[in-house]
Amino acid sequence: MQVSMYEMIVPIANRMLGNLSAILDKGAAFAEAKKIDQTVLTGARLAPDMFALTRQVQIACDMIKGGAARLGGVDVPSHEDNETTFAELKARVAKVRDFINGIPAANFAGSESKAVTLKMRHGDRHFDSGLDYLRFYAMPNFYFHITTTYAILRHNGVELGKSDFIGG
């Protein structure tokens, strides 16, 4: 059985973005219960040279919306990256989820063999196929930034477990 590119990105994105939204809910509830200004958590980072939670969520969203757009043959939408609260981050996640779900499944047909080139600060990054781009760049980055969001909140005392990340 051959799995389509649509099946490799959209259902996974839906699940993980839903899990990310629920993780952000737990962060917001923790901040409220502990009477902590939520920007303390949204601005938290695991190490001084790592991005803060807010940027982790933004990048996770950017990775999956960019992957879906490039492989689905549509323009990548731009977001302002101005979120500071859990509610704003959740709205970003919902907006990306809606965008991804709005790309017709038929648009992904043949994208597994389509070359992808990313314009980056330090030069172009080329992938010989959409499958390589998805497997070795878009999805690993998507998971990394969701995992880091989870880890930042967990490190700061938010009661999260493996099931929060995996969902179900």
PDB file of C-alpha atoms in Angstrom:
ATOM      1  CA  MET A   1       0.000   0.000   0.000  1.00  0.00           C
ATOM      2  CA  GLN A   2       1.355   3.382  -0.958  1.00  0.00           C
ATOM      3  CA  VAL A   3       0.841   6.244   1.466  1.00  0.00           C
ATOM      4  CA  SER A   4       0.114   9.639  -0.057  1.00  0.00           C
ATOM      5  CA  MET A   5       1.990  12.785   0.823  1.00  0.00           C
ATOM      6  CA  TYR A   6      -1.309  14.239   2.021  1.00  0.00           C
ATOM      7  CA  GLU A   7      -1.652  11.350   4.487  1.00  0.00           C
ATOM      8  CA  MET A   8       1.937  11.840   5.628  1.00  0.00           C
ATOM      9  CA  ILE A   9       1.458  15.497   6.529  1.00  0.00           C
ATOM     10  CA  VAL A  10      -2.155  16.572   7.123  1.00  0.00           C
ATOM     11  CA  PRO A  11      -3.411  13.979   9.645  1.00  0.00           C
ATOM     12  CA  ILE A  12      -0.112  14.132  11.558  1.00  0.00           C
ATOM     13  CA  ALA A  13      -0.191  17.934  11.569  1.00  0.00           C
ATOM     14  CA  ASN A  14      -3.777  17.893  12.833  1.00  0.00           C
ATOM     15  CA  ARG A  15      -2.950  15.560  15.681  1.00  0.00           C
ATOM     16  CA  MET A  16       0.261  17.277  16.740  1.00  0.00           C
ATOM     17  CA  LEU A  17      -1.168  20.801  16.455  1.00  0.00           C
ATOM     18  CA  GLY A  18      -4.097  19.637  18.579  1.00  0.00           C
ATOM     19  CA  ASN A  19      -1.657  18.236  21.134  1.00  0.00           C
ATOM     20  CA  LEU A  20       0.337  21.472  21.042  1.00  0.00           C
ATOM     21  CA  SER A  21      -2.819  23.472  21.677  1.00  0.00           C
ATOM     22  CA  ALA A  22      -3.680  21.260  24.668  1.00  0.00           C
ATOM     23  CA  ILE A  23      -0.122  21.652  26.013  1.00  0.00           C
ATOM     24  CA  LEU A  24      -0.501  25.438  25.753  1.00  0.00           C
ATOM     25  CA  ASP A  25      -3.817  25.159  27.634  1.00  0.00           C
ATOM     26  CA  LYS A  26      -1.999  23.410  30.463  1.00  0.00           C
ATOM     27  CA  GLY A  27       0.651  26.132  30.491  1.00  0.00           C
ATOM     28  CA  ALA A  28      -2.010  28.835  30.713  1.00  0.00           C
ATOM     29  CA  ALA A  29      -3.858  26.993  33.480  1.00  0.00           C
ATOM     30  CA  PHE A  30      -0.599  26.529  35.413  1.00  0.00           C
ATOM     31  CA  ALA A  31       0.246  30.231  35.148  1.00  0.00           C
ATOM     32  CA  GLU A  32      -3.232  31.179  36.346  1.00  0.00           C
ATOM     33  CA  ALA A  33      -3.246  28.673  39.231  1.00  0.00           C
ATOM     34  CA  LYS A  34       0.210  29.724  40.409  1.00  0.00           C
ATOM     35  CA  LYS A  35      -0.477  33.448  39.843  1.00  0.00           C
ATOM     36  CA  ILE A  36       2.477  33.687  37.456  1.00  0.00           C
ATOM     37  CA  ASP A  37       2.500  36.277  34.689  1.00  0.00           C
ATOM     38  CA  GLN A  38       2.120  34.032  31.651  1.00  0.00           C
ATOM     39  CA  THR A  39       4.857  35.919  29.803  1.00  0.00           C
ATOM     40  CA  VAL A  40       7.275  34.375  32.293  1.00  0.00           C
ATOM     41  CA  LEU A  41       6.406  30.999  30.749  1.00  0.00           C
ATOM     42  CA  THR A  42       5.988  32.141  27.149  1.00  0.00           C
ATOM     43  CA  GLY A  43       9.375  33.850  27.426  1.00  0.00           C
ATOM     44  CA  ALA A  44      11.082  30.874  29.088  1.00  0.00           C
ATOM     45  CA  ARG A  45      13.828  28.921  27.366  1.00  0.00           C
ATOM     46  CA  LEU A  46      15.784  25.761  28.166  1.00  0.00           C
ATOM     47  CA  ALA A  47      19.205  27.307  27.592  1.00  0.00           C
ATOM     48  CA  PRO A  48      20.413  30.863  27.078  1.00  0.00           C
ATOM     49  CA  ASP A  49      21.166  30.261  23.396  1.00  0.00           C
ATOM     50  CA  MET A  50      17.806  28.647  22.604  1.00  0.00           C
ATOM     51  CA  PHE A  51      14.620  30.357  21.487  1.00  0.00           C
ATOM     52  CA  ALA A  52      11.913  31.078  24.032  1.00  0.00           C
ATOM     53  CA  LEU A  53       8.655  29.114  24.111  1.00  0.00           C
ATOM     54  CA  THR A  54       6.838  31.685  21.967  1.00  0.00           C
ATOM     55  CA  ARG A  55       9.356  31.326  19.152  1.00  0.00           C
ATOM     56  CA  GLN A  56       9.312  27.524  19.466  1.00  0.00           C
ATOM     57  CA  VAL A  57       5.557  27.525  18.799  1.00  0.00           C
ATOM     58  CA  GLN A  58       5.921  29.975  15.922  1.00  0.00           C
ATOM     59  CA  ILE A  59       8.624  27.875  14.271  1.00  0.00           C
ATOM     60  CA  ALA A  60       6.658  24.644  14.729  1.00  0.00           C
ATOM     61  CA  CYS A  61       3.728  26.335  13.009  1.00  0.00           C
ATOM     62  CA  ASP A  62       5.954  27.747  10.276  1.00  0.00           C
ATOM     63  CA  MET A  63       7.541  24.366   9.567  1.00  0.00           C
ATOM     64  CA  ILE A  64       4.284  22.522   9.114  1.00  0.00           C
ATOM     65  CA  LYS A  65       2.443  25.267   7.218  1.00  0.00           C
ATOM     66  CA  GLY A  66       5.480  25.697   4.939  1.00  0.00           C
ATOM     67  CA  GLY A  67       5.733  21.976   4.364  1.00  0.00           C
ATOM     68  CA  ALA A  68       2.048  21.620   3.592  1.00  0.00           C
ATOM     69  CA  ALA A  69       2.048  24.668   1.317  1.00  0.00           C
ATOM     70  CA  ARG A  70       5.145  23.659  -0.650  1.00  0.00           C
ATOM     71  CA  LEU A  71       3.990  20.081  -1.089  1.00  0.00           C
ATOM     72  CA  GLY A  72       0.384  21.128  -1.668  1.00  0.00           C
ATOM     73  CA  GLY A  73       1.338  23.619  -4.369  1.00  0.00           C
ATOM     74  CA  VAL A  74       0.048  26.767  -2.664  1.00  0.00           C
ATOM     75  CA  ASP A  75       1.690  29.926  -1.363  1.00  0.00           C
ATOM     76  CA  VAL A  76       3.098  29.833   2.151  1.00  0.00           C
ATOM     77  CA  PRO A  77       1.117  32.277   4.281  1.00  0.00           C
ATOM     78  CA  SER A  78       2.999  34.840   6.322  1.00  0.00           C
ATOM     79  CA  HIS A  79       2.383  35.505  10.009  1.00  0.00           C
ATOM     80  CA  GLU A  80       3.639  38.478  11.983  1.00  0.00           C
ATOM     81  CA  ASP A  81       5.294  36.523  14.831  1.00  0.00           C
ATOM     82  CA  ASN A  82       3.870  38.936  17.393  1.00  0.00           C
ATOM     83  CA  GLU A  83       2.280  36.489  19.827  1.00  0.00           C
ATOM     84  CA  THR A  84       3.088  36.896  23.527  1.00  0.00           C
ATOM     85  CA  THR A  85       0.262  35.103  25.353  1.00  0.00           C
ATOM     86  CA  PHE A  86      -0.980  31.531  25.440  1.00  0.00           C
ATOM     87  CA  ALA A  87      -4.260  32.642  23.837  1.00  0.00           C
ATOM     88  CA  GLU A  88      -2.394  34.295  20.961  1.00  0.00           C
ATOM     89  CA  LEU A  89      -0.205  31.219  20.489  1.00  0.00           C
ATOM     90  CA  LYS A  90      -3.269  28.976  20.461  1.00  0.00           C
ATOM     91  CA  ALA A  91      -4.863  31.243  17.850  1.00  0.00           C
ATOM     92  CA  ARG A  92      -1.722  30.868  15.716  1.00  0.00           C
ATOM     93  CA  VAL A  93      -1.889  27.092  16.024  1.00  0.00           C
ATOM     94  CA  ALA A  94      -5.593  27.125  15.053  1.00  0.00           C
ATOM     95  CA  LYS A  95      -4.925  29.397  12.069  1.00  0.00           C
ATOM     96  CA  VAL A  96      -2.205  27.057  10.798  1.00  0.00           C
ATOM     97  CA  ARG A  97      -4.412  24.030  11.333  1.00  0.00           C
ATOM     98  CA  ASP A  98      -7.225  25.656   9.343  1.00  0.00           C
ATOM     99  CA  PHE A  99      -4.795  26.560   6.564  1.00  0.00           C
ATOM    100  CA  ILE A 100      -3.426  23.026   6.278  1.00  0.00           C
ATOM    101  CA  ASN A 101      -6.904  21.519   6.253  1.00  0.00           C
ATOM    102  CA  GLY A 102      -7.894  23.916   3.477  1.00  0.00           C
ATOM    103  CA  ILE A 103      -5.385  22.465   1.014  1.00  0.00           C
ATOM    104  CA  PRO A 104      -7.167  19.880  -1.164  1.00  0.00           C
ATOM    105  CA  ALA A 105      -5.730  16.359  -0.910  1.00  0.00           C
ATOM    106  CA  ALA A 106      -5.418  16.242  -4.699  1.00  0.00           C
ATOM    107  CA  ASN A 107      -2.892  19.106  -4.566  1.00  0.00           C
ATOM    108  CA  PHE A 108      -0.343  16.810  -2.921  1.00  0.00           C
ATOM    109  CA  ALA A 109      -0.382  14.255  -5.751  1.00  0.00           C
ATOM    110  CA  GLY A 110       3.093  13.803  -7.200  1.00  0.00           C
ATOM    111  CA  SER A 111       4.764  16.069  -4.648  1.00  0.00           C
ATOM    112  CA  GLU A 112       6.843  13.177  -3.332  1.00  0.00           C
ATOM    113  CA  SER A 113       9.090  13.449  -6.392  1.00  0.00           C
ATOM    114  CA  LYS A 114       9.024  17.247  -6.748  1.00  0.00           C
ATOM    115  CA  ALA A 115      12.330  18.973  -5.930  1.00  0.00           C
ATOM    116  CA  VAL A 116      12.133  21.572  -3.153  1.00  0.00           C
ATOM    117  CA  THR A 117      14.505  24.485  -2.705  1.00  0.00           C
ATOM    118  CA  LEU A 118      14.343  26.691   0.378  1.00  0.00           C
ATOM    119  CA  LYS A 119      15.715  30.219   0.318  1.00  0.00           C
ATOM    120  CA  MET A 120      17.627  30.587   3.563  1.00  0.00           C
ATOM    121  CA  ARG A 121      19.809  33.253   5.133  1.00  0.00           C
ATOM    122  CA  HIS A 122      22.968  31.274   4.568  1.00  0.00           C
ATOM    123  CA  GLY A 123      22.119  30.106   1.048  1.00  0.00           C
ATOM    124  CA  ASP A 124      19.663  27.834  -0.653  1.00  0.00           C
ATOM    125  CA  ARG A 125      18.833  24.425   0.790  1.00  0.00           C
ATOM    126  CA  HIS A 126      17.922  21.944  -1.925  1.00  0.00           C
ATOM    127  CA  PHE A 127      16.034  18.672  -1.592  1.00  0.00           C
ATOM    128  CA  ASP A 128      15.888  16.316  -4.569  1.00  0.00           C
ATOM    129  CA  SER A 129      12.367  15.245  -3.677  1.00  0.00           C
ATOM    130  CA  GLY A 130       9.380  16.378  -1.678  1.00  0.00           C
ATOM    131  CA  LEU A 131       9.600  13.114   0.230  1.00  0.00           C
ATOM    132  CA  ASP A 132      13.149  13.912   1.355  1.00  0.00           C
ATOM    133  CA  TYR A 133      12.115  17.462   2.264  1.00  0.00           C
ATOM    134  CA  LEU A 134       9.217  16.151   4.356  1.00  0.00           C
ATOM    135  CA  ARG A 135      11.094  13.278   6.023  1.00  0.00           C
ATOM    136  CA  PHE A 136      14.425  14.935   6.683  1.00  0.00           C
ATOM    137  CA  TYR A 137      13.588  18.609   7.191  1.00  0.00           C
ATOM    138  CA  ALA A 138       9.966  19.682   7.659  1.00  0.00           C
ATOM    139  CA  MET A 139       8.741  16.927   9.988  1.00  0.00           C
ATOM    140  CA  PRO A 140      11.894  16.678  12.154  1.00  0.00           C
ATOM    141  CA  ASN A 141      11.822  20.463  12.660  1.00  0.00           C
ATOM    142  CA  PHE A 142       8.082  20.390  13.404  1.00  0.00           C
ATOM    143  CA  TYR A 143       8.555  17.690  16.055  1.00  0.00           C
ATOM    144  CA  PHE A 144      11.676  19.334  17.495  1.00  0.00           C
ATOM    145  CA  HIS A 145       9.934  22.630  18.172  1.00  0.00           C
ATOM    146  CA  ILE A 146       6.821  21.001  19.645  1.00  0.00           C
ATOM    147  CA  THR A 147       9.058  18.852  21.843  1.00  0.00           C
ATOM    148  CA  THR A 148      10.990  21.910  22.974  1.00  0.00           C
ATOM    149  CA  THR A 149       7.752  23.728  23.806  1.00  0.00           C
ATOM    150  CA  TYR A 150       6.718  20.718  25.889  1.00  0.00           C
ATOM    151  CA  ALA A 151      10.141  20.593  27.581  1.00  0.00           C
ATOM    152  CA  ILE A 152      10.133  24.303  28.463  1.00  0.00           C
ATOM    153  CA  LEU A 153       6.755  24.029  30.152  1.00  0.00           C
ATOM    154  CA  ARG A 154       7.638  20.752  31.881  1.00  0.00           C
ATOM    155  CA  HIS A 155      10.930  22.228  33.101  1.00  0.00           C
ATOM    156  CA  ASN A 156       8.990  25.126  34.613  1.00  0.00           C
ATOM    157  CA  GLY A 157       6.695  22.854  36.594  1.00  0.00           C
ATOM    158  CA  VAL A 158       3.705  22.387  34.303  1.00  0.00           C
ATOM    159  CA  GLU A 159       2.352  18.903  34.886  1.00  0.00           C
ATOM    160  CA  LEU A 160       2.768  17.294  31.489  1.00  0.00           C
ATOM    161  CA  GLY A 161       3.391  13.696  30.584  1.00  0.00           C
ATOM    162  CA  LYS A 162       4.228  11.691  27.523  1.00  0.00           C
ATOM    163  CA  SER A 163       0.524  11.289  26.736  1.00  0.00           C
ATOM    164  CA  ASP A 164       0.202  15.082  26.418  1.00  0.00           C
ATOM    165  CA  PHE A 165       2.809  15.041  23.667  1.00  0.00           C
ATOM    166  CA  ILE A 166       1.570  11.920  21.885  1.00  0.00           C
ATOM    167  CA  GLY A 167      -2.119  12.642  22.395  1.00  0.00           C
ATOM    168  CA  GLY A 168      -4.796  10.154  21.610  1.00  0.00           C
TER     169      GLY A 168
END
